[in-house]
Amino acid sequence: MTNEDKCRERLETIRQILEQSKMNPDFKEIDRIFKLTEDLSNENN
């Protein structure tokens, strides 16, 4: 799996989380987004 594949996969996951959060104001998975993007930032540095 290339870095680009990983990015696409994570972006898709983030999109799904955001969709769920729109439907449910009490949805607290935003931390997962930060974790996913934090990992990505670390890989690029």
Coordinates of N, CA and C in Angstrom, one line a residue:
M1 N 0.8 -1.2 0.0 CA 0.0 0.0 0.0 C 0.9 1.3 0.0
T2 N 0.6 2.1 -1.0 CA 1.5 3.3 -1.1 C 1.0 4.4 0.0
N3 N 1.8 5.4 0.1 CA 1.4 6.5 1.0 C 0.1 7.1 0.5
E4 N 0.0 7.2 -0.8 CA -1.3 7.8 -1.4 C -2.5 7.0 -1.1
D5 N -2.3 5.7 -1.1 CA -3.4 4.8 -0.7 C -3.8 5.0 0.7
K6 N -2.8 5.1 1.6 CA -3.1 5.4 3.0 C -3.8 6.7 3.2
C7 N -3.4 7.7 2.4 CA -4.1 9.0 2.5 C -5.5 8.9 2.1
R8 N -5.8 8.2 1.0 CA -7.1 8.1 0.5 C -8.0 7.4 1.5
E9 N -7.5 6.3 2.1 CA -8.2 5.5 3.0 C -8.5 6.4 4.3
R10 N -7.6 7.1 4.7 CA -7.8 8.0 5.9 C -8.8 9.1 5.6
L11 N -8.7 9.7 4.4 CA -9.6 10.7 4.1 C -11.0 10.2 4.0
E12 N -11.2 9.0 3.5 CA -12.5 8.3 3.4 C -13.1 8.1 4.8
T13 N -12.2 7.6 5.7 CA -12.6 7.4 7.1 C -13.1 8.8 7.7
I14 N -12.3 9.8 7.5 CA -12.6 11.1 8.0 C -13.9 11.6 7.5
R15 N -14.1 11.4 6.2 CA -15.4 11.8 5.6 C -16.6 11.1 6.2
Q16 N -16.4 9.8 6.4 CA -17.5 9.1 7.1 C -17.8 9.6 8.5
I17 N -16.7 9.9 9.2 CA -16.9 10.4 10.6 C -17.6 11.7 10.6
L18 N -17.2 12.6 9.6 CA -17.8 13.9 9.5 C -19.3 13.8 9.2
E19 N -19.6 12.8 8.3 CA -21.0 12.6 7.9 C -21.8 12.2 9.1
Q20 N -21.3 11.3 9.9 CA -22.0 10.8 11.1 C -22.1 11.9 12.1
S21 N -21.1 12.8 12.2 CA -21.2 13.9 13.2 C -22.2 14.9 12.8
K22 N -22.5 15.1 11.5 CA -23.5 16.0 11.1 C -24.9 15.5 11.5
M23 N -25.1 14.2 11.5 CA -26.4 13.6 11.8 C -26.6 13.5 13.3
N24 N -25.5 13.6 14.1 CA -25.6 13.4 15.5 C -24.7 14.4 16.3
P25 N -25.3 15.4 16.8 CA -24.5 16.4 17.5 C -23.7 15.9 18.7
D26 N -24.1 14.8 19.3 CA -23.4 14.2 20.4 C -22.3 13.3 20.0
F27 N -22.1 13.2 18.7 CA -21.1 12.2 18.2 C -19.7 12.8 18.6
K28 N -18.9 11.9 19.2 CA -17.6 12.4 19.7 C -16.4 11.7 19.1
E29 N -16.5 11.4 17.8 CA -15.4 10.7 17.1 C -14.5 11.7 16.5
I30 N -14.6 12.9 16.8 CA -13.7 13.9 16.2 C -12.3 13.6 16.6
D31 N -12.1 13.1 17.8 CA -10.8 12.7 18.2 C -10.1 11.7 17.3
R32 N -10.9 10.9 16.7 CA -10.4 9.9 15.7 C -9.8 10.6 14.5
I33 N -10.4 11.7 14.1 CA -9.9 12.5 13.0 C -8.5 13.1 13.3
F34 N -8.4 13.6 14.5 CA -7.2 14.2 14.9 C -6.1 13.1 15.0
K35 N -6.4 12.0 15.4 CA -5.5 10.9 15.5 C -5.0 10.5 14.1
L36 N -5.9 10.3 13.2 CA -5.6 9.9 11.8 C -4.7 11.0 11.1
T37 N -5.1 12.2 11.3 CA -4.3 13.3 10.6 C -3.0 13.5 11.3
E38 N -2.9 13.3 12.6 CA -1.7 13.5 13.3 C -0.7 12.4 12.8
D39 N -1.1 11.2 12.7 CA -0.3 10.1 12.2 C 0.2 10.5 10.8
L40 N -0.6 11.0 10.0 CA -0.3 11.4 8.6 C 0.8 12.5 8.6
S41 N 0.6 13.5 9.5 CA 1.6 14.6 9.6 C 2.9 14.1 10.0
N42 N 2.9 13.2 10.9 CA 4.2 12.6 11.4 C 4.9 11.8 10.3
E43 N 4.2 11.2 9.5 CA 4.8 10.4 8.4 C 5.4 11.3 7.3
N44 N 4.9 12.5 7.2 CA 5.3 13.4 6.1 C 6.5 14.2 6.6
N45 N 6.8 14.2 7.9 CA 8.0 15.0 8.4 C 9.2 14.2 8.5

